[in-house]
mmCIF file of C-alpha atoms and ligand atoms in Angstrom:
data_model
loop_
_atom_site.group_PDB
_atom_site.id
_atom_site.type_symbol
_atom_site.label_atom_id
_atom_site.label_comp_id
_atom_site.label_asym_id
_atom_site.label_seq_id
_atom_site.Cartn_x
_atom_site.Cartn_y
_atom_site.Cartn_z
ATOM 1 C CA UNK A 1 201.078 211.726 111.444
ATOM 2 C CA UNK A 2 201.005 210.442 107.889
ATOM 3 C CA UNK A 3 200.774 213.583 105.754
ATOM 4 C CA UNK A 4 197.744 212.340 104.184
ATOM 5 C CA UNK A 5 195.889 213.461 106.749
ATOM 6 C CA UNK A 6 196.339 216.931 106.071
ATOM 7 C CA UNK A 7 193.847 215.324 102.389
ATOM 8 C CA UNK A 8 191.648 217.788 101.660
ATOM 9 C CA UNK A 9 192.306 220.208 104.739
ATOM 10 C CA UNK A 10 191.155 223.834 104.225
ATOM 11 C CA UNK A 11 194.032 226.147 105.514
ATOM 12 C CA UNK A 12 195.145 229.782 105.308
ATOM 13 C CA UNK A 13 198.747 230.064 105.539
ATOM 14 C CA UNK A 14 200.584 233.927 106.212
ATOM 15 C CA UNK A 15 203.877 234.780 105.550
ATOM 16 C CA UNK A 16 203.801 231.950 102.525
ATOM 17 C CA UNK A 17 205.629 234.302 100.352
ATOM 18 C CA UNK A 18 208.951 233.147 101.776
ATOM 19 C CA UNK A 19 211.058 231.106 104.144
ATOM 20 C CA UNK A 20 208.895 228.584 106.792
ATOM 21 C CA UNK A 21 205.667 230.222 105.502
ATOM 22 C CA UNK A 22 206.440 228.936 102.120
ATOM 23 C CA UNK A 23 208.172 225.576 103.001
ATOM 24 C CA UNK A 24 204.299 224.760 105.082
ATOM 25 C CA UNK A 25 202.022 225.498 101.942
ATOM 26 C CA UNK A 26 204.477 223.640 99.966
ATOM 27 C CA UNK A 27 204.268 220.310 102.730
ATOM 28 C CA UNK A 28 200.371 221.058 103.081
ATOM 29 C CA UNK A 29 200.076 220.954 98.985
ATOM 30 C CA UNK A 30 201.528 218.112 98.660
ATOM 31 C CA UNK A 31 199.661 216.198 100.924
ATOM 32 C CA UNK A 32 196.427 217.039 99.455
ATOM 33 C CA UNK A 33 195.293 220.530 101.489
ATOM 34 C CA UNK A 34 193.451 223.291 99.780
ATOM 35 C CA UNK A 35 195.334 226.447 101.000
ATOM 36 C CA UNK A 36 195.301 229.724 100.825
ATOM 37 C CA UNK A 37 198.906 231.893 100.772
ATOM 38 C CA UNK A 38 199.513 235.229 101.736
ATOM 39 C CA UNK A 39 202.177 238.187 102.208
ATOM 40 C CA UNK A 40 202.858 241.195 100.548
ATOM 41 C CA UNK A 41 204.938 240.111 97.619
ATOM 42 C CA UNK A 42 202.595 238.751 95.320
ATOM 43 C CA UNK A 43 205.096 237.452 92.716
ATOM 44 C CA UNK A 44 206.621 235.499 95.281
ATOM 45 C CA UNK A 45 203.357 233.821 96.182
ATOM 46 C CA UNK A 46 202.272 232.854 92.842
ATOM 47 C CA UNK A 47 205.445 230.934 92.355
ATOM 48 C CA UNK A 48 204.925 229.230 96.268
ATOM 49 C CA UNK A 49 201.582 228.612 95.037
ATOM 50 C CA UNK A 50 202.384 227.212 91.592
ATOM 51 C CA UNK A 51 204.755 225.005 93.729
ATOM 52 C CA UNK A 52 202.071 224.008 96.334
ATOM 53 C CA UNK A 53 199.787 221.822 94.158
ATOM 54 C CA UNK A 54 196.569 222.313 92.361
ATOM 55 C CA UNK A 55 194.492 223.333 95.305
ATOM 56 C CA UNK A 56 196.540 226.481 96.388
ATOM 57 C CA UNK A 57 195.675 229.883 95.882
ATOM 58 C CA UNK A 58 196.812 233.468 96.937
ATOM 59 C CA UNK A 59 196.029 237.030 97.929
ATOM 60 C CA UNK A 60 198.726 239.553 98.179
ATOM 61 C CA UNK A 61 198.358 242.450 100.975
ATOM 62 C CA UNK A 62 199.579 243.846 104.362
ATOM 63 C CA UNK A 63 198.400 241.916 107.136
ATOM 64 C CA UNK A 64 198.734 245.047 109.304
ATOM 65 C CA UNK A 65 195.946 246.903 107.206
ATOM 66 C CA UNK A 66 192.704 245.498 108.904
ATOM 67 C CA UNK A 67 190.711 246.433 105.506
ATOM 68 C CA UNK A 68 193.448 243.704 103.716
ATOM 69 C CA UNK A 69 192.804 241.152 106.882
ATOM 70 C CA UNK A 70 189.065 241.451 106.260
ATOM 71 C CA UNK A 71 188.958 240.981 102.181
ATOM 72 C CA UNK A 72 191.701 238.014 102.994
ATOM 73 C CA UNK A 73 188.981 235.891 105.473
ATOM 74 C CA UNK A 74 186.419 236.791 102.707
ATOM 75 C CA UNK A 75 188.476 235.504 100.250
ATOM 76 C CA UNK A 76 189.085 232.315 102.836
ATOM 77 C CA UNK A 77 185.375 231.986 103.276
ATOM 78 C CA UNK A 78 184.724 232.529 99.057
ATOM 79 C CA UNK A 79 187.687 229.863 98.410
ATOM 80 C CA UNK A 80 187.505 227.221 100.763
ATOM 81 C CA UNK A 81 183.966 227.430 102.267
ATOM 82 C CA UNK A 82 185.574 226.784 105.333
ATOM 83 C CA UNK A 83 188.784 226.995 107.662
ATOM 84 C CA UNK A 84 190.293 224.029 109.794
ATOM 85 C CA UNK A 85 193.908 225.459 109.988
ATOM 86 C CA UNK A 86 195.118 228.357 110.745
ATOM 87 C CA UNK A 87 198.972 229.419 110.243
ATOM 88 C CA UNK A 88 199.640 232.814 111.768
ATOM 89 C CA UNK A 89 203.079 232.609 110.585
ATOM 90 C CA UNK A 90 203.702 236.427 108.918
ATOM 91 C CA UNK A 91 206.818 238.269 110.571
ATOM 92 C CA UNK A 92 209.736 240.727 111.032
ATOM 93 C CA UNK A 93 212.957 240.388 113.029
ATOM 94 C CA UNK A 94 214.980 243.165 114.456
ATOM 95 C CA UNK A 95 218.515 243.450 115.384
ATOM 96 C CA UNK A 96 219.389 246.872 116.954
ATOM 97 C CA UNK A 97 219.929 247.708 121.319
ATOM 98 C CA UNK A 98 217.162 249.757 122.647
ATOM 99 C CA UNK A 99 218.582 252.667 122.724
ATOM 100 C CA UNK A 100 218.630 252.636 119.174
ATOM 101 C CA UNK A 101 215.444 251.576 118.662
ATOM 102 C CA UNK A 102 212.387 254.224 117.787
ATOM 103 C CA UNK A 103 209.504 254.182 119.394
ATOM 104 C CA UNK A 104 207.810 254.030 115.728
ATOM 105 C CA UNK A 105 209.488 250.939 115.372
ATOM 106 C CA UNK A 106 208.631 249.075 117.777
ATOM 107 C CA UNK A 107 205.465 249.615 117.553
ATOM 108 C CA UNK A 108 205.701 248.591 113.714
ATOM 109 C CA UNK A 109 206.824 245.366 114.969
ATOM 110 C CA UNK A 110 204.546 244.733 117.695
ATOM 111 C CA UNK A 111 201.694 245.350 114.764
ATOM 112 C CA UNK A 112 203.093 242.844 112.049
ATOM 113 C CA UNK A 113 204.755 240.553 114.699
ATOM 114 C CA UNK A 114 201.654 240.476 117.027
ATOM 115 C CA UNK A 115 198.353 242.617 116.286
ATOM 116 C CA UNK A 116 198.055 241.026 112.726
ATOM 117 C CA UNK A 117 197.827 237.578 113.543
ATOM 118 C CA UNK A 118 195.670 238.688 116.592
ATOM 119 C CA UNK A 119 193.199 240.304 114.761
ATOM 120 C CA UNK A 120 193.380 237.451 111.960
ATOM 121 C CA UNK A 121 192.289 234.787 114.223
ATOM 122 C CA UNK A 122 189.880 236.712 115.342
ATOM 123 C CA UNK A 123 188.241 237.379 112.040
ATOM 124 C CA UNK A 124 188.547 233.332 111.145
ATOM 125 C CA UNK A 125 187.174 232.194 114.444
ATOM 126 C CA UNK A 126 183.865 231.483 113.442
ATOM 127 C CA UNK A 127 185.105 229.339 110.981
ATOM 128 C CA UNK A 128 187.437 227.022 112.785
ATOM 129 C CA UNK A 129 184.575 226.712 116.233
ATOM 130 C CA UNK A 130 182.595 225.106 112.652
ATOM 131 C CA UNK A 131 185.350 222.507 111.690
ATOM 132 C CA UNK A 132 186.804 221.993 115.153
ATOM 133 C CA UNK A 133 189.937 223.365 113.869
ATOM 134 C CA UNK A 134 193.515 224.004 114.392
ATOM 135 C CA UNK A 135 195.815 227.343 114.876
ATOM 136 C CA UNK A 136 199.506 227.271 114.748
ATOM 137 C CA UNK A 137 201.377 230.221 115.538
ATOM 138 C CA UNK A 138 205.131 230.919 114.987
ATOM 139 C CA UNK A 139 206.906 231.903 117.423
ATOM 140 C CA UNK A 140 210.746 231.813 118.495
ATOM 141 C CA UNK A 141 213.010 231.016 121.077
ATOM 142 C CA UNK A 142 212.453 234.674 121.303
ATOM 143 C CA UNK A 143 209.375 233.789 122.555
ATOM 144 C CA UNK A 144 210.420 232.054 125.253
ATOM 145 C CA UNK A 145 213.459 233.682 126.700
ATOM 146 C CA UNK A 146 214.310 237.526 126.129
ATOM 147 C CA UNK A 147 217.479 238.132 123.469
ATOM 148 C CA UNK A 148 219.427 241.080 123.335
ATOM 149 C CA UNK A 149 219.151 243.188 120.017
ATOM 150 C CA UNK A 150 215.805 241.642 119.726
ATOM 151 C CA UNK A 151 213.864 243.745 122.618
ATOM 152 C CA UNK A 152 210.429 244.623 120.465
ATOM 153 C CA UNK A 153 211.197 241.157 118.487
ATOM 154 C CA UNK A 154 211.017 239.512 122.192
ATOM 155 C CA UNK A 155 208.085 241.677 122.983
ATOM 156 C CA UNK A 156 205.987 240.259 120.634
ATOM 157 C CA UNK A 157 206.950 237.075 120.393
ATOM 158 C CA UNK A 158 206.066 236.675 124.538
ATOM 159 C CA UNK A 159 203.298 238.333 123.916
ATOM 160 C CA UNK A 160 201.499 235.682 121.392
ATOM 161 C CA UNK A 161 202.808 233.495 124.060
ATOM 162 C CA UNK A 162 200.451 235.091 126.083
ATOM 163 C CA UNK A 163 197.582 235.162 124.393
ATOM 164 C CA UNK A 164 197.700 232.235 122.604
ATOM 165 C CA UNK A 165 198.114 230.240 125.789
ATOM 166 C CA UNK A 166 195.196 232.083 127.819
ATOM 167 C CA UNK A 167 193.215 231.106 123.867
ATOM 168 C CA UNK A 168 194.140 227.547 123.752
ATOM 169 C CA UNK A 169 192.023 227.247 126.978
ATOM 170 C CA UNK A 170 189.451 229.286 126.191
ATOM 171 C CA UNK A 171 189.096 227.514 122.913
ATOM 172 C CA UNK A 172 189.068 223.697 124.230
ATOM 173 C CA UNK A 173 185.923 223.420 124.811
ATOM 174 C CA UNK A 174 184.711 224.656 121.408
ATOM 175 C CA UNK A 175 187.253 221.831 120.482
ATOM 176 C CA UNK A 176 190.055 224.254 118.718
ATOM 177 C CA UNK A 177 193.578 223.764 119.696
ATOM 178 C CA UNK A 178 196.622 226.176 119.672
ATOM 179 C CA UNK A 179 199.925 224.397 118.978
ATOM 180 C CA UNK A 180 202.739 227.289 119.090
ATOM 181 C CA UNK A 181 205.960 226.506 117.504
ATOM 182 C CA UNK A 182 209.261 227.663 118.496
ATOM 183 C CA UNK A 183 212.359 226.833 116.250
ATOM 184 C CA UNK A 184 215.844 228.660 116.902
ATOM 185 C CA UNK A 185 217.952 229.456 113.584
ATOM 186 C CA UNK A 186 216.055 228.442 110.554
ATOM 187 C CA UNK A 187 217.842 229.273 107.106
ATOM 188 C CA UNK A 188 215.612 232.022 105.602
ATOM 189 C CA UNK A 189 215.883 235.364 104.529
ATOM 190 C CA UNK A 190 214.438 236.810 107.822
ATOM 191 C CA UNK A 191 217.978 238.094 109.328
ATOM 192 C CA UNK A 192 218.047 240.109 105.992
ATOM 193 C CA UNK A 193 215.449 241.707 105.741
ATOM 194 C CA UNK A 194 215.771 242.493 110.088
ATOM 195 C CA UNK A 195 215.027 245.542 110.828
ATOM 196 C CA UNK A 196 217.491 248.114 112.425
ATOM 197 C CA UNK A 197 216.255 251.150 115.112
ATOM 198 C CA UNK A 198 215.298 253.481 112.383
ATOM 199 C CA UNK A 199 213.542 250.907 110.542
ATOM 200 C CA UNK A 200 215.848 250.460 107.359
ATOM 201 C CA UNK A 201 216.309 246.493 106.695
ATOM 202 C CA UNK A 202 219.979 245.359 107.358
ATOM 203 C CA UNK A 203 221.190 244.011 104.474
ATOM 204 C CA UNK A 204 223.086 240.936 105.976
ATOM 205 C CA UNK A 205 222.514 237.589 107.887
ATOM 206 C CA UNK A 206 224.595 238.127 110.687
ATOM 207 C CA UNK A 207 224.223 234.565 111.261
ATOM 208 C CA UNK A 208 225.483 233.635 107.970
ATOM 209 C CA UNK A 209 227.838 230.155 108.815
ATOM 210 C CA UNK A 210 226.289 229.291 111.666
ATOM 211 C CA UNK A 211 224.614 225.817 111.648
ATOM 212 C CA UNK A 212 220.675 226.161 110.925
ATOM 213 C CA UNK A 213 217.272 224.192 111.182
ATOM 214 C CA UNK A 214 215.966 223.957 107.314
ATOM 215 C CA UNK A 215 212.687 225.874 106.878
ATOM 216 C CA UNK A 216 211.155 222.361 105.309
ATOM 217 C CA UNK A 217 212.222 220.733 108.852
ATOM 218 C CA UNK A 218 210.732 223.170 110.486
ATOM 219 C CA UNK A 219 207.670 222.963 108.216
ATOM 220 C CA UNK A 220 207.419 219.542 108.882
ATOM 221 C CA UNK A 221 207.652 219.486 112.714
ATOM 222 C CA UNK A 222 205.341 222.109 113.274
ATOM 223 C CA UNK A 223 202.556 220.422 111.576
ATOM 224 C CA UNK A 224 203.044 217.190 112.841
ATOM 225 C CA UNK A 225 202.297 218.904 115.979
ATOM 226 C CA UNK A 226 199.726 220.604 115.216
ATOM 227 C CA UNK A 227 198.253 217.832 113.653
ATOM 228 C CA UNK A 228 198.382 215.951 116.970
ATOM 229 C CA UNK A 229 197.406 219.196 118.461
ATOM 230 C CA UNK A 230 200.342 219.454 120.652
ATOM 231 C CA UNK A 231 200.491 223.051 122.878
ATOM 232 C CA UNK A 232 203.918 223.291 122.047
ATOM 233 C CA UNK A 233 207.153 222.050 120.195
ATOM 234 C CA UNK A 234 210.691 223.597 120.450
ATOM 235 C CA UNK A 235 213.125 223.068 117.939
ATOM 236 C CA UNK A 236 216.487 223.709 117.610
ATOM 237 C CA UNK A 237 219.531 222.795 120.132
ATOM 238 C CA UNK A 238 219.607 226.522 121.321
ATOM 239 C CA UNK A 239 215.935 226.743 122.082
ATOM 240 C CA UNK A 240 215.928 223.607 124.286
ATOM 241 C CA UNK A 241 219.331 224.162 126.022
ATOM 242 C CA UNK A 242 217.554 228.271 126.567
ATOM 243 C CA UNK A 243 213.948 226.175 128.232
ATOM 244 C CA UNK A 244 216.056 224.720 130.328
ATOM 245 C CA UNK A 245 218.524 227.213 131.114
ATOM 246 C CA UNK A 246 216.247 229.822 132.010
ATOM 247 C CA UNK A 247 214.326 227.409 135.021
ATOM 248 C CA UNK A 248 217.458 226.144 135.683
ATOM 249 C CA UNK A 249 220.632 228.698 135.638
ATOM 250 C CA UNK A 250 218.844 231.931 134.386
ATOM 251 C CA UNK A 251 221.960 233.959 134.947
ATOM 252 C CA UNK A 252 223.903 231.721 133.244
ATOM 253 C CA UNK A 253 221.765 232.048 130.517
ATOM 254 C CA UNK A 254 221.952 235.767 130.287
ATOM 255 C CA UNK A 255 225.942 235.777 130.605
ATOM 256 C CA UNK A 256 226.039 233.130 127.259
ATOM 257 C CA UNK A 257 223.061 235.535 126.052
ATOM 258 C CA UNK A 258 225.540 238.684 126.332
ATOM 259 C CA UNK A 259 228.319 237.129 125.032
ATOM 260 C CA UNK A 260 226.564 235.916 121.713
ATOM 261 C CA UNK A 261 225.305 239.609 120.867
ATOM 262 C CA UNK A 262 228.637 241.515 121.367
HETATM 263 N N1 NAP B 301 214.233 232.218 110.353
HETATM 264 C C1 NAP B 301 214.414 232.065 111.648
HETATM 265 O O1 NAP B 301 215.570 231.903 112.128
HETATM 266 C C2 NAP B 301 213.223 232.044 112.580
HETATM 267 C C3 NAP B 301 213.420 231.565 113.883
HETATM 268 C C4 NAP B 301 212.350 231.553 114.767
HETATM 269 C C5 NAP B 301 211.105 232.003 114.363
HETATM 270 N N2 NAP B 301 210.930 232.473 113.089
HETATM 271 C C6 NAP B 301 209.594 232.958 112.723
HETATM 272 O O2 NAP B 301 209.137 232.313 111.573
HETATM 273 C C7 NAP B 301 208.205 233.147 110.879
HETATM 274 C C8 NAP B 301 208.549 233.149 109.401
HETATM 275 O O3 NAP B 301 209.838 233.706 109.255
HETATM 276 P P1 NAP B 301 210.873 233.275 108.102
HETATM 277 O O4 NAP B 301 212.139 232.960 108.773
HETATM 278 O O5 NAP B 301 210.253 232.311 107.186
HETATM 279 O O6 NAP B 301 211.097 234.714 107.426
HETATM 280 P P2 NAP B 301 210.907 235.256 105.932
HETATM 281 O O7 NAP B 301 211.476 234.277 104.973
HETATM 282 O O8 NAP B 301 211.439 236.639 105.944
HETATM 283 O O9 NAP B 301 209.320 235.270 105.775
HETATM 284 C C9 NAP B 301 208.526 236.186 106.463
HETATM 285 C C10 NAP B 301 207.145 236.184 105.845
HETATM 286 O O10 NAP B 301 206.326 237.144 106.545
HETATM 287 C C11 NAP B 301 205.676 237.956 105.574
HETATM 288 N N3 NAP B 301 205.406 239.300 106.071
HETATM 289 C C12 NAP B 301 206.258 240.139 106.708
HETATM 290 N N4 NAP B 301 205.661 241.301 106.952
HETATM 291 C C13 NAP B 301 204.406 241.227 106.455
HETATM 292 C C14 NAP B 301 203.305 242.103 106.384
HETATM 293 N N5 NAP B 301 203.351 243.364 106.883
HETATM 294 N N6 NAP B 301 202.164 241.681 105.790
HETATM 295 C C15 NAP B 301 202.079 240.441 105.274
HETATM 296 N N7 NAP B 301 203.084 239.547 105.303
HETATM 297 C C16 NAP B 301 204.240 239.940 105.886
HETATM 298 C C17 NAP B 301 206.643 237.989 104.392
HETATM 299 O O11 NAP B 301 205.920 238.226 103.203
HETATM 300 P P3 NAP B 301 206.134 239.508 102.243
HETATM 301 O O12 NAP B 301 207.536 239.944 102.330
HETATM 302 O O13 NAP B 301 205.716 238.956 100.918
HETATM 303 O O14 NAP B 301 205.173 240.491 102.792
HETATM 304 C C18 NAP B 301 207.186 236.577 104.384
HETATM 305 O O15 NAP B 301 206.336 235.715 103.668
HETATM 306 C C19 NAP B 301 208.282 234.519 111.567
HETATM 307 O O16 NAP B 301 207.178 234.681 112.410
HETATM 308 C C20 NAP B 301 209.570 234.440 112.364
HETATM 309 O O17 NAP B 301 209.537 235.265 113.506
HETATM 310 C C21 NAP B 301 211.970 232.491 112.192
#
């Protein structure tokens, strides 16, 4: 790519409070973007944005709140003048069966995990059909084949899938492109702060040990990709060996599925 090219790119990264989020306003700073951050914790975002060179700046506010996701494009359009990448990156994680799981929850998911970064790209549209622009969106191996403990995680994960891809080809000819990126285990606080069925956050990385992706890795592939506008890039051993699995042995898949969630 040569992260120069990203020079003087206007982009609105959520979800830059922590984790990948952070590690892409950080990679986008340094090669010369102007970007705006945002999440909910707004100390966390001034030091990402202290750390993402002189062009960043932040708004703090819940991207499930349409009011917030309508002062936050203002404050896009104010800022930058302009939008030619999107990162819909903001999101929860889950780890509870569905038995467990309230229907309240779910749907809380489904609205941070899905709705938000909906209804965000539709609010910056205009925007990026004016700069020919770029949208990633951050999505999972979850995304792409269904994990136990992880039902409404799953849910919403397929569904930007969904979307996204019918979008990409809507958008083509207004020369936008949709890159969605799917990494397996990246080493952030997400499994932490996972939600359980009534909602409380866990506590714990039940992963801890385990061999992870880096979120600067991560941060790194995805924008090369969406830099070369590329539909789609998996990363992670687990998310390739899962694509494959689930054309190729999909039963196999669930058995190795069932035994890594008991
Ligand atoms: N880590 C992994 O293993 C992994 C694997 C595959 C995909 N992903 C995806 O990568 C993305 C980033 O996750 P991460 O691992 O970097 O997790 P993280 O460190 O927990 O970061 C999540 C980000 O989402 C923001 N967020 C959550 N709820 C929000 C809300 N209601 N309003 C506004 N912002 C909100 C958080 O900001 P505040 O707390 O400041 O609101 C935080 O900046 C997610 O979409 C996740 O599904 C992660």
């Amino acid at each position: 790519m040569g992260s120069a090219g990203w020079n003087g790119t206007r982009a609105l990264v959520t979800g830059a409070s922590s984790g990948i989020g952070a590690a892409i306003a950080r990679e986008l700073g340094a090669a010369g973007a102007r970007v705006v951050l945002t999440g909910r914790n707004e100390a966390a975002l001034a030091r990402v944005a202290a750390s993402s060179g002189t062009g960043a700046s932040f708004l703090a506010g819940d991207l499930t709140d349409p009011a917030f996701r309508e002062r936050l494009t203002e404050a896009v359009r104010e800022h930058l003048g302009g939008l030619d990448l999107l990162v819909n990156n903001a999101g929860i994680t889950m780890n509870a069966r569905f038995e467990e799981l309230e229907s309240e929850v779910l749907r809380w998911i489904m609205e941070i995990d899905f709705f938000a970064q909906v209804e965000l790209t539709r609010l910056v549209l205009p925007e990026l059909f004016a700069s020919k622009g770029r949208i990633v969106v951050m999505s999972s191996v979850t995304g792409l084949v269904g994990t136990p403990t992880r039902t409404a995680y799953a849910a919403a994960k397929h569904a930007l899938h969904g979307l996204f891809g019918a979008l990409r080809i809507e958008l083509r000819s207004r020369g936008v492109s949709v890159t969605i990126a799917c990494p397996g285990y990246v080493a952030t606080p997400i499994r932490e702060r996972a939600v359980l069925g009534d909602g409380r956050e866990q506590g714990v990385d039940q992963a801890a040990g385990r061999t992870m992706l880096s979120a600067e890795d991560v941060a790194r592939r995805t924008l090369r990709a969406a830099w070369r506008r590329r539909r789609m890039v998996l990363m992670g051993m687990e998310t390739r060996l899962a694509r494959i699995l689930s054309i190729a042995a999909p039963g196999v898949l669930d058995n190795i599925l069932e035994k890594a969630t008991r």
